[in-house]
Coordinates of C-alpha atoms in Angstrom, one line a residue:
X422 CA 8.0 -11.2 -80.0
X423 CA 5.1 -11.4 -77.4
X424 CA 2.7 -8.7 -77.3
X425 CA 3.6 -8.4 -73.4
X426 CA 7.2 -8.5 -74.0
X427 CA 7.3 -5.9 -76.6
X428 CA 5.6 -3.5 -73.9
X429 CA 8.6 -4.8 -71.4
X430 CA 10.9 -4.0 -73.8
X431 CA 9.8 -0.7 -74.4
X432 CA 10.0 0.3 -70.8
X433 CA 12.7 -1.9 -69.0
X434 CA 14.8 1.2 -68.9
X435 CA 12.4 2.9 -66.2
X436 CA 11.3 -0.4 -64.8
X437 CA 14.8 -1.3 -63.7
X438 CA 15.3 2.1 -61.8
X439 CA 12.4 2.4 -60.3
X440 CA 12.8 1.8 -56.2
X441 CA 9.6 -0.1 -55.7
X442 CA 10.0 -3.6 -56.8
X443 CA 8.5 -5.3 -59.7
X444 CA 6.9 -8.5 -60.6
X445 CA 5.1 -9.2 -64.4
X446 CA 2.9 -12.2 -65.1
X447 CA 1.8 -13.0 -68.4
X448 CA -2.0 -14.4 -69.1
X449 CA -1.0 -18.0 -68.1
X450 CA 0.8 -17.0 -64.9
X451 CA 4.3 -16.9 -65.5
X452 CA 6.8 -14.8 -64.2
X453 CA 7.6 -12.8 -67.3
X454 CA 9.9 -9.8 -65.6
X455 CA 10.9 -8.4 -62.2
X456 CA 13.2 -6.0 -61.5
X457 CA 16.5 -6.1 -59.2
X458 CA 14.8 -4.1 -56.3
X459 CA 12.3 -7.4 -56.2
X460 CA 15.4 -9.5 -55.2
X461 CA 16.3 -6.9 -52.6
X462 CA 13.5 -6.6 -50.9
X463 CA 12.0 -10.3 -51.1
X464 CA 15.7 -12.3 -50.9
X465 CA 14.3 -14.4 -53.8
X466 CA 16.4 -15.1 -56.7
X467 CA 15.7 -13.3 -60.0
X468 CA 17.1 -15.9 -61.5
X469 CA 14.8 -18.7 -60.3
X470 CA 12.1 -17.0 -60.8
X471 CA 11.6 -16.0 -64.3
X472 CA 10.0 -18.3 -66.5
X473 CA 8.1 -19.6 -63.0
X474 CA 4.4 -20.1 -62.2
X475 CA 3.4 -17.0 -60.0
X476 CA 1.8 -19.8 -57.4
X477 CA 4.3 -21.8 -57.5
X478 CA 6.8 -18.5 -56.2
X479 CA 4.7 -16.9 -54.0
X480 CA 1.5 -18.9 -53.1
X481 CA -0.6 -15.8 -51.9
X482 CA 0.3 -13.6 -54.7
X483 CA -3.1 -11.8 -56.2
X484 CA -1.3 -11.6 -59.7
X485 CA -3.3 -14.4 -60.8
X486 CA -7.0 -13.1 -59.4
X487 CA -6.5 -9.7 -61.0
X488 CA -5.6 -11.1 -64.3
X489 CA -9.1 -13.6 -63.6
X490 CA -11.3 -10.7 -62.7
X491 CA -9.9 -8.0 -64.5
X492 CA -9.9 -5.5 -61.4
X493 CA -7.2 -4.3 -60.0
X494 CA -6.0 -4.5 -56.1
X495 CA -4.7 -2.0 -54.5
X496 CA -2.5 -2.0 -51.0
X497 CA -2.6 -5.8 -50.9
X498 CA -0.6 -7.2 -47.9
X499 CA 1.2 -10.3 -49.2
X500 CA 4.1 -12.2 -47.1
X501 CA 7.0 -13.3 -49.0
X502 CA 8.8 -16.4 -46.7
X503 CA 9.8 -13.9 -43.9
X504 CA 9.2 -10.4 -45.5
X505 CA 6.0 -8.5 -45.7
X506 CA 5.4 -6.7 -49.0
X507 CA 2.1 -4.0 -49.8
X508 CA 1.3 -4.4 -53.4
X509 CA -0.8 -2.4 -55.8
X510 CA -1.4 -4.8 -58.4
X511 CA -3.6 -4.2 -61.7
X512 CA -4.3 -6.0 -65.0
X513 CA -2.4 -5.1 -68.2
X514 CA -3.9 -5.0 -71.2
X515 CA -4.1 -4.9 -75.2
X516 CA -6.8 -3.2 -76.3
X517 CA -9.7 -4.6 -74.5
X518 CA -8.3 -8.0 -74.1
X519 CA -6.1 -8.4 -70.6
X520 CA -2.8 -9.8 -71.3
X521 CA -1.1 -10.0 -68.1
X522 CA -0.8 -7.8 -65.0
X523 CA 2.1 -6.3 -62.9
X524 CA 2.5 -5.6 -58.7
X525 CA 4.3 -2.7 -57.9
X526 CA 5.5 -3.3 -54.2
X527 CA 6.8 -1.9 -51.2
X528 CA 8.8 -3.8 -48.2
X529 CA 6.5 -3.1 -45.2
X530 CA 8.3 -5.7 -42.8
X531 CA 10.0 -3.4 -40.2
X532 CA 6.7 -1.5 -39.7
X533 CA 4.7 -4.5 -39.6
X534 CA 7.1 -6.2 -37.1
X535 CA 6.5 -2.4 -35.3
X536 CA 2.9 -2.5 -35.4
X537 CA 3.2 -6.5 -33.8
X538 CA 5.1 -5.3 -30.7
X539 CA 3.0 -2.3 -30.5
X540 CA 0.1 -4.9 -30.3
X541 CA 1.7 -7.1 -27.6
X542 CA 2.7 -3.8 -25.5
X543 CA -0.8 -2.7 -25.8
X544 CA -2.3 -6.4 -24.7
X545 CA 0.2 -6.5 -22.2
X546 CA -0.5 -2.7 -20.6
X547 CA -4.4 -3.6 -20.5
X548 CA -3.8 -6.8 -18.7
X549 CA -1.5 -4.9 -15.9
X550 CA -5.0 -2.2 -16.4
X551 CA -6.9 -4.6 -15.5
X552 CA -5.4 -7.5 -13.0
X553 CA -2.6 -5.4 -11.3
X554 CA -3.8 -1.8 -10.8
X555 CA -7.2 0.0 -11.4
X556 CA -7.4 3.4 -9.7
X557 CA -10.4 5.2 -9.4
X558 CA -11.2 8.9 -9.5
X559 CA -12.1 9.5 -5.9
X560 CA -8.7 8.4 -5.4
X561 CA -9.1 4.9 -4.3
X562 CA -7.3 2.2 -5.5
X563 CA -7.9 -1.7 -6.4
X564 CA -4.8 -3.3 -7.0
X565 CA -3.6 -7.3 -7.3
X566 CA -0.3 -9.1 -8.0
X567 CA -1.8 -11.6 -5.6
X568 CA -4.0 -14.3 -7.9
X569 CA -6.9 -14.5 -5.9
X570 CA -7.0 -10.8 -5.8
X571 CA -6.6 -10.9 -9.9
X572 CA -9.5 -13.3 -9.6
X573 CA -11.9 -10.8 -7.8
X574 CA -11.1 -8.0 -10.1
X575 CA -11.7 -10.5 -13.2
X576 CA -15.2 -11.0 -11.1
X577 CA -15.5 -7.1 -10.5
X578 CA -14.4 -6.7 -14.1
X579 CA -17.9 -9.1 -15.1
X580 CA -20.1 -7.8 -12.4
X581 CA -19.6 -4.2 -14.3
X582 CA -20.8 -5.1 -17.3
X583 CA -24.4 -6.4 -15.8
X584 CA -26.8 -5.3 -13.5
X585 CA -27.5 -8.3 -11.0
X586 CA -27.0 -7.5 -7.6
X587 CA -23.6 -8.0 -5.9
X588 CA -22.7 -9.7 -2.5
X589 CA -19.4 -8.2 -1.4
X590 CA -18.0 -10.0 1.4
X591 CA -14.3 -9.8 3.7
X592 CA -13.1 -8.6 6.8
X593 CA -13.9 -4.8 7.8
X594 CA -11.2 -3.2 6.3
X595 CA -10.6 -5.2 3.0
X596 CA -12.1 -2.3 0.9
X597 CA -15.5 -4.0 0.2
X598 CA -16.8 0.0 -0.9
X599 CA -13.9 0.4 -2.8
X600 CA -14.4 -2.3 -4.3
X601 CA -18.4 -1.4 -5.0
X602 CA -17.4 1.9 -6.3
X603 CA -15.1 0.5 -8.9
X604 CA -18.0 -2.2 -9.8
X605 CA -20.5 0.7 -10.6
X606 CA -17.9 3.3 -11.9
X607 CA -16.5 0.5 -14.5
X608 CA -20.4 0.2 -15.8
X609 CA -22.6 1.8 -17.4
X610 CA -23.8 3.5 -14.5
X611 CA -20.7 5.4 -13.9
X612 CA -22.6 9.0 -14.7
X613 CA -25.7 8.1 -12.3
X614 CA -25.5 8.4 -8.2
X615 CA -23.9 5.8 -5.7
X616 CA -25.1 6.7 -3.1
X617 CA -23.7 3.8 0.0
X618 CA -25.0 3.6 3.4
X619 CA -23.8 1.8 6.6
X620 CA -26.9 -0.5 8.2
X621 CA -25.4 -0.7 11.6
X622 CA -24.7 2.7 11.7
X623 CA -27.8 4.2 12.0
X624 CA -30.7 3.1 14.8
X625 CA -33.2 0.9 13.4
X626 CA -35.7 2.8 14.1
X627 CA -34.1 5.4 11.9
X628 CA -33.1 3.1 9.0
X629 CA -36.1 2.4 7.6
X630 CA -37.0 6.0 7.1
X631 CA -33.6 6.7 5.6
X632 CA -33.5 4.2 3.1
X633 CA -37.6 5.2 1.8
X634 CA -37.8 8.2 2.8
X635 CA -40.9 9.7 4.7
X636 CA -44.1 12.0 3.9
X637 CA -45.0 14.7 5.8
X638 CA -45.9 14.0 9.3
X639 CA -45.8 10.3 8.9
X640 CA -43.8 9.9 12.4
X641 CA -43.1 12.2 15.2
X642 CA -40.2 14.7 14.1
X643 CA -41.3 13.9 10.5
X644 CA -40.3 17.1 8.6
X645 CA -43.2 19.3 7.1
X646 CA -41.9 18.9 3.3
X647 CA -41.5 15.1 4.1
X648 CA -38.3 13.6 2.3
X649 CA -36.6 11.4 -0.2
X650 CA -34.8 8.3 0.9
X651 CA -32.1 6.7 -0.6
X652 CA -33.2 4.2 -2.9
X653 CA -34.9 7.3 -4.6
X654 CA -31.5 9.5 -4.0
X655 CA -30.1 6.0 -5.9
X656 CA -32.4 6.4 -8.8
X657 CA -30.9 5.1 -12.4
X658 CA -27.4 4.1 -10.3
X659 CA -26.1 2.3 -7.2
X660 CA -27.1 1.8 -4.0
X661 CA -24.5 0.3 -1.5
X662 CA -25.7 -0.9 1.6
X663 CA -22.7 -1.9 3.5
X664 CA -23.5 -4.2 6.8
X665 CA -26.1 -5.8 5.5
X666 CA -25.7 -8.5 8.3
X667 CA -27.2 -6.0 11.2
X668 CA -30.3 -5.2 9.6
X669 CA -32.8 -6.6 11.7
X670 CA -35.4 -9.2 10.3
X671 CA -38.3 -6.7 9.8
X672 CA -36.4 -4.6 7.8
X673 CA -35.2 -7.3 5.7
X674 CA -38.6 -8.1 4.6
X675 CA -39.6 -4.5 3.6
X676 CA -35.8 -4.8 1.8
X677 CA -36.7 -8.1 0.0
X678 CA -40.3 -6.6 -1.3
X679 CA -38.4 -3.8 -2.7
X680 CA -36.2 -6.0 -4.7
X681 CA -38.6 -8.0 -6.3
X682 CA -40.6 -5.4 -7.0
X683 CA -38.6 -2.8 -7.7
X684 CA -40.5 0.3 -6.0
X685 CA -41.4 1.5 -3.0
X686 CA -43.3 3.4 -0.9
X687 CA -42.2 6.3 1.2
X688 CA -43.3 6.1 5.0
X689 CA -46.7 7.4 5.4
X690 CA -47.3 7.9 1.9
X691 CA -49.9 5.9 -0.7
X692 CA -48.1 6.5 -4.0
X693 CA -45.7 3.8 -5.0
X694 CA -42.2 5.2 -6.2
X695 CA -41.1 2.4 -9.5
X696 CA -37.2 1.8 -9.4
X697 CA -34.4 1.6 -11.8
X698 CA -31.8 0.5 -8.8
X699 CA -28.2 -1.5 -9.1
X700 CA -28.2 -3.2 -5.9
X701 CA -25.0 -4.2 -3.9
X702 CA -24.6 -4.9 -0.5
X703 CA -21.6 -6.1 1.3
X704 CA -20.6 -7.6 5.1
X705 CA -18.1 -9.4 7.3
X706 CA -20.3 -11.5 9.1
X707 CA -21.2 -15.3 7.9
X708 CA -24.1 -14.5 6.5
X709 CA -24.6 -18.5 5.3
X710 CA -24.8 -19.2 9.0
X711 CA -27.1 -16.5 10.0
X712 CA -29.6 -18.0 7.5
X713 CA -28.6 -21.3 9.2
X714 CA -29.7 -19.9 12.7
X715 CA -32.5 -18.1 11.1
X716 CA -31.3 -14.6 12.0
X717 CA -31.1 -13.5 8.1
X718 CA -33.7 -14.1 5.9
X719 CA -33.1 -16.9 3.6
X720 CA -34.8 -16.0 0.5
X721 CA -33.3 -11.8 0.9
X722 CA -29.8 -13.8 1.2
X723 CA -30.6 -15.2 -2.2
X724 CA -31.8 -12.3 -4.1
X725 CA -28.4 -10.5 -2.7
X726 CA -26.1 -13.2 -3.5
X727 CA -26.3 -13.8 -7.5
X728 CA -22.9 -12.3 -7.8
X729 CA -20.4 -13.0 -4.9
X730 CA -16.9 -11.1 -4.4
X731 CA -15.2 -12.8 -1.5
X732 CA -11.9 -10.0 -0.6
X733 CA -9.0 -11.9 0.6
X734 CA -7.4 -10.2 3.8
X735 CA -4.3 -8.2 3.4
X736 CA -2.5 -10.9 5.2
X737 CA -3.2 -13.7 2.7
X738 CA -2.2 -11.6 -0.2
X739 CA 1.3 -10.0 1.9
X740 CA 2.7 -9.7 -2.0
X741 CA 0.4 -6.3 -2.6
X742 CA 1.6 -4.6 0.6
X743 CA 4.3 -2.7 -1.6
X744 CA 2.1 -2.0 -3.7
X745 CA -0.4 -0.3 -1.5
X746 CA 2.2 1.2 0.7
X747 CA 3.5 2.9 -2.6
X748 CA -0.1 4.3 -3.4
X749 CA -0.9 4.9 -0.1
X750 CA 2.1 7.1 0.8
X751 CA 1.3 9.3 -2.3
X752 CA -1.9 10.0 -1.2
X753 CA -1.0 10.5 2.5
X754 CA 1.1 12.9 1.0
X755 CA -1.5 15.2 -1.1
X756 CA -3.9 14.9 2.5
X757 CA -0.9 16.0 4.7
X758 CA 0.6 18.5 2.1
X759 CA 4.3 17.0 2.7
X760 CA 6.4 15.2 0.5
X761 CA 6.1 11.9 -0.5
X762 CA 8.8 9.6 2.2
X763 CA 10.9 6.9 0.9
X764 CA 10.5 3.4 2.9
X765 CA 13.5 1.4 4.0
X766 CA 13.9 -2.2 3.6
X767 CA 13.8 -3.2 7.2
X768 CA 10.7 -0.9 7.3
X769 CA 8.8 -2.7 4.7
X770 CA 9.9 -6.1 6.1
X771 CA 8.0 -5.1 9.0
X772 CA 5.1 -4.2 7.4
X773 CA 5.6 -7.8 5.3
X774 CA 6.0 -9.6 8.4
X775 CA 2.8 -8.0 10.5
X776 CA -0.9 -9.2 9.7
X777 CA -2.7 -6.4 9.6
X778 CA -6.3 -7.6 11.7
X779 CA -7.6 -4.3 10.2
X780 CA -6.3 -5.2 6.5
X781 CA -5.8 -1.9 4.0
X782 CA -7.7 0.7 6.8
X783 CA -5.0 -0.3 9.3
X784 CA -2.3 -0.2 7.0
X785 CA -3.3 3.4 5.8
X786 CA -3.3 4.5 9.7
X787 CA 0.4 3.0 10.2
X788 CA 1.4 5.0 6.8
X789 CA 0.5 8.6 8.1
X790 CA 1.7 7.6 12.2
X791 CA 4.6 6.8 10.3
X792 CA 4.8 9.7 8.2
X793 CA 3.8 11.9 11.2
X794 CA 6.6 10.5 13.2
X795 CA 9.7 10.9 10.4
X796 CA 11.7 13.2 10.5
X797 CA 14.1 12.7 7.1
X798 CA 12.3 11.7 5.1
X799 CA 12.5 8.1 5.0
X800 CA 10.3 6.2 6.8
X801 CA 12.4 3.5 9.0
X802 CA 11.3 1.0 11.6
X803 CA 12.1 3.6 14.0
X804 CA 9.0 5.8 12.7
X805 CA 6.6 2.8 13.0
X806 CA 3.7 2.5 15.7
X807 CA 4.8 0.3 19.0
X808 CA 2.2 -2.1 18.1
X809 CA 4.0 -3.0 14.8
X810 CA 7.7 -3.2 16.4
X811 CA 6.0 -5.7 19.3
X812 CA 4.5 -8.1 16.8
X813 CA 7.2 -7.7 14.2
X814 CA 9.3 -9.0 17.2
X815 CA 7.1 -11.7 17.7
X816 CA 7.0 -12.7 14.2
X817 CA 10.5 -12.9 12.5
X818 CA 11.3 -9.1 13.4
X819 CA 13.8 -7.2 11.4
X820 CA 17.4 -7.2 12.0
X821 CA 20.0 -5.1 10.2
X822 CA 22.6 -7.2 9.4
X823 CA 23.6 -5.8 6.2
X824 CA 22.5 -9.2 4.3
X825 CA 24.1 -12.1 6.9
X826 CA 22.0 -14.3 9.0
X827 CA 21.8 -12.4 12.3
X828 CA 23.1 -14.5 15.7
X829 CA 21.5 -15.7 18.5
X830 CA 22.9 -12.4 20.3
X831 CA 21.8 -10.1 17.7
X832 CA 18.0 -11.5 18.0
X833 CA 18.0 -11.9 21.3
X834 CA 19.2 -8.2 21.9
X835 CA 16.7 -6.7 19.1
X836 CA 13.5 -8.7 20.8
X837 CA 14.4 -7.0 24.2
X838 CA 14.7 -3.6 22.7
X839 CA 11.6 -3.9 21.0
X840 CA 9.5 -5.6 23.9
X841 CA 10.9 -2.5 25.9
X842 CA 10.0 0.1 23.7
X843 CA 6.6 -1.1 23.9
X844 CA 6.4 -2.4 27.7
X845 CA 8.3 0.1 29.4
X846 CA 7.5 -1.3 32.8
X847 CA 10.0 -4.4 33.2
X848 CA 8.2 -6.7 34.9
X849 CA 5.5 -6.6 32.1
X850 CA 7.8 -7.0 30.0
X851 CA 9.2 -10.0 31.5
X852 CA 5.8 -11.8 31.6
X853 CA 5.3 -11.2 27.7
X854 CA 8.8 -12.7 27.2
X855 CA 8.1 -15.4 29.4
X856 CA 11.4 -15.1 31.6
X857 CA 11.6 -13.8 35.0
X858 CA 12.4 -10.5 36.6
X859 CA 15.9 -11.4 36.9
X860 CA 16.9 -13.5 34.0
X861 CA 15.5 -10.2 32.1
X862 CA 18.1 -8.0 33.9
X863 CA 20.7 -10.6 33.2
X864 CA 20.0 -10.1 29.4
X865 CA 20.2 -6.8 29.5
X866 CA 23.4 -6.7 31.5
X867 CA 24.5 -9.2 29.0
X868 CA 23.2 -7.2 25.9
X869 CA 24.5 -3.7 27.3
X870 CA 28.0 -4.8 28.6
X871 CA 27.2 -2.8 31.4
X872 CA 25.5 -3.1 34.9
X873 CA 21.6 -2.3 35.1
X874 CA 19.7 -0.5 37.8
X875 CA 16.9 -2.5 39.2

C-alpha cells in the first residue's frame, strides 16, 4: 500500500468525524481522500472526485503550491462554484521527503455574502453622506436630491481637499456661507479660524482697515494698541469674504496684491505680515459683466475664480424643499424651545408651488411665522404667511379635495378666499383679480349662497 494511504488508513476513523471538511492530495495532485463533510459543505460529489486532479476539481485550490513549496498556508480563501471555503492547508510528509498535503476547511459563505451587503450598505450610506445630506456642526445644513445640487457638493466635496481659492456664486439667500463653511470644515483646515466678512456691509472707508488691520495712530480714531485685521484673525484657515461684487476698485487692487503675494501690511505700519490664507469669496451679482464694464478688476476676477460653485435657487431644485423644511423645522424648534410641528400635505404643496425669490433664508422665515402662528401642532396652509396663500393662489394653489380634481367652483371659490385674506379691501382685490367691483360681489354671492353687503 502507498505510503500516503497507509497514514489515511490509520486515521480515517477521526478523519471521517471531524466537522471541518477534508481534502488529501498525493505528490502528483490527485485527490486521494475527502471526507463526507467536504460534500456538504462544497455540493461536489465525493464520488467524482477521488482519483481526480486537484486542478481539474477546484482550479484555485493551493493543495498543489503547498506540496511545490513545501510551506504551509494558512486561512486561504478559496471559492468552490458558489460556496466560499477558508482553508488551512499544509504539506504532509515522510520523513523529510513531502508526500502529499491536506486542507482542512471551513464554509465561510453566509458570512462572506454578510460581509458583501455590509459593503454595499456602507457604499451606499456614504454616497447619501455625501450627495444627499451633509450637516455641519454649527447646525447648518447642505443637502441635494436635486442633480445639479449633487453636482455642487461633488465640486465642494474637491474644493475641500485643495487650497485654491473659491468663487461662490447664487442668489442672496442660496446659502453661499453655508456652503464656504462646509468647504473649509471638510478640509484640512477644519481646526484653524473662518473667519467671513460681508464687503457691502461695512463703509469703504472702514473696510480697508478691517480687513489689514491698523497701527497705532495710523488714521483718526485709530486705537492706541493699533489692531489686527482679518486676514491676520484668518491666519492658517479661511477667510470668506462674502459680496465681493461691492468692493470698490481701489480696494480690489490692495485685495489682488495680497493674493499674489500672500502678506500684507497693516495700515500705517512698515512691517510686512507673510500669509498662510484659504481664500473664498462669494456674490450674487454678474461679476463676468462687471469685468465686461470695467467695474471689477479683471485680473482679481481671475485669481478669485479658479474654483467656481454656481448654487442653484431653491426654485430650480423644488425636490429639496422637503428636505429642508424637515431640517429646518427641527432646528426652529431647539431656537424657539417648542416642539417639532408636523406639516400637512396641502401645506407643503404650497411651499412646492411658491418660488421662494429669497431661496433657503425665506423659506426659514415662512417655517418659524408658521410655527409662530400654529396652534396644534401641525402646520396647515392656514398657519402660512399671506404672501404665500396670494402666490400659491396665483400659481396652482391648494385645494382639498381629498385626491379628486377640484371643479371650476371649487377653484374659483378658494382663489377668492385667498385673494381676500390677503386684500381685505374689495376693490383691491378686484383689480388683482382682474374683474370688476361687481362681478366680484356676484362671485361671492355665488360662492356663499347668500347675499353680500356692499
Amino acid at each position: 500500500m502507498h505510503r500516503l494511504e497507509k497514514m489515511i488508513s490509520a486515521i480515517e476513523i477521526i478523519l471521517r468525524h471531524v466537522h471541518e471538511g477534508i481534502v488529501i492530495a498525493d505528490r502528483e495532485g490527485r485527490v486521494v481522500y475527502v471526507n463526507d463533510a467536504n460534500e456538504r459543505i462544497t455540493g461536489l460529489d465525493n464520488k467524482k472526485i477521488l482519483g481526480r486532479y486537484v486542478k481539474d476539481v477546484v482550479p484555485e485550490s493551493s493543495l498543489i503550491e503547498v506540496i511545490e513549496t513545501g510551506r504551509e498556508k494558512l486561512g486561504t480563501r478559496t471559492r468552490v462554484r458558489d460556496k466560499y471555503v477558508i482553508s488551512n492547508i499544509v504539506p504532509i510528509y515522510d520523513g523529510a521527503e513531502i508526500i502529499g498535503s491536506i486542507s482542512v476547511f471551513l464554509d465561510i459563505t453566509e458570512v462572506e455574502n454578510l460581509n458583501i451587503k455590509l459593503k454595499k450598505a456602507q457604499e451606499q450610506i456614504d454616497k447619501l453622506s455625501k450627495q444627499l445630506s451633509t450637516f455641519l456642526g454649527d447646525g447648518q445644513f447642505i443637502v441635494g436630491k436635486n442633480p445639479m445640487m449633487q453636482k455642487v457638493i461633488y465640486i465642494a466635496q474637491k474644493a475641500a481637499g485643495v487650497n485654491s481659492n473659491v468663487l461662490i456664486t447664487g442668489e442672496s439667500g442660496t446659502g453661499k456661507e453655508v456652503m464656504a463653511r462646509f468647504i473649509h470644515n471638510a478640509g484640512p483646515r477644519k481646526d484653524k479660524p473662518f473667519v467671513a466678512v460681508n464687503c457691502g456691509a461695512i463703509p469703504e472707508t472702514l473696510l480697508e482697515s478691517e480687513l489689514f488691520g491698523y497701527e497705532p495712530g495710523a488714521f483718526t480714531g485709530a486705537g492706541n494698541r493699533g489692531k489686527a485685521g482679518i486676514f491676520e484673525l484668518a491666519n492658517g484657515g479661511t477667510i470668506f469674504l462674502d459680496e465681493i461684487g461691492d468692493m470698490s476698485l481701489s480696494l480690489q487692487v490692495k485685495l489682488l496684491r495680497v493674493l499674489q503675494d500672500k502678506e500684507i501690511r497693516r495700515l500705517g505700519g512698515i512691517d510686512k505680515i507673510k500669509l498662510d490664507v484659504r481664500v473664498m469669496a462669494a456674490t450674487n451679482k454678474p461679476l463676468e459683466k462687471m469685468v465686461a464694464e470695467k467695474t471689477f478688476r479683471e485680473d482679481l476676477y481671475y485669481r478669485l475664480n479658479v474654483i467656481q460653485i454656481s448654487l442653484p435657487p431653491l426654485r430650480e431644485r423644488k425636490e429639496d424643499i422637503p428636505l429642508y423644511v424637515r431640517f429646518l423645522l427641527d432646528k426652529l424648534s431647539g431656537q424657539l424651545k417648542a416642539a417639532c410641528p408636523k406639516i400637512s400635505p396641502g401645506a407643503m404643496k404650497a411651499l412646492m408651488n411658491y418660488d421662494f425669490p429669497g431661496n433657503i433664508r425665506e423659506l426659514e422665515n415662512i417655517l418659524e411665522k408658521s410655527m409662530v402662528m400654529d396652534e396644534d401642532g401641525n402646520i396647515d396652509t392656514d398657519d402660512l404667511p399671506d404672501i404665500l396663500s396670494a402666490h400659491t393662489g396665483a400659481r396652482g394653489f391648494y385645494v382639498e379635495t381629498e385626491g379628486r380634481w377640484p371643479t371650476l367652483k371649487e377653484v374659483e371659490k378658494t382663489l377668492l378666499e385667498k385673494t381676500l385674506a390677503v386684500f381685505s379691501n374689495k376693490t383691491r382685490a378686484a383689480e388683482v383679480l382682474g374683474i370688476s367691483r361687481a362681478t366680484l360681489y356676484r362671485m361671492l354671492d355665488e360662492s356663499t349662497g347668500k347675499g353680500v353687503s356692499r
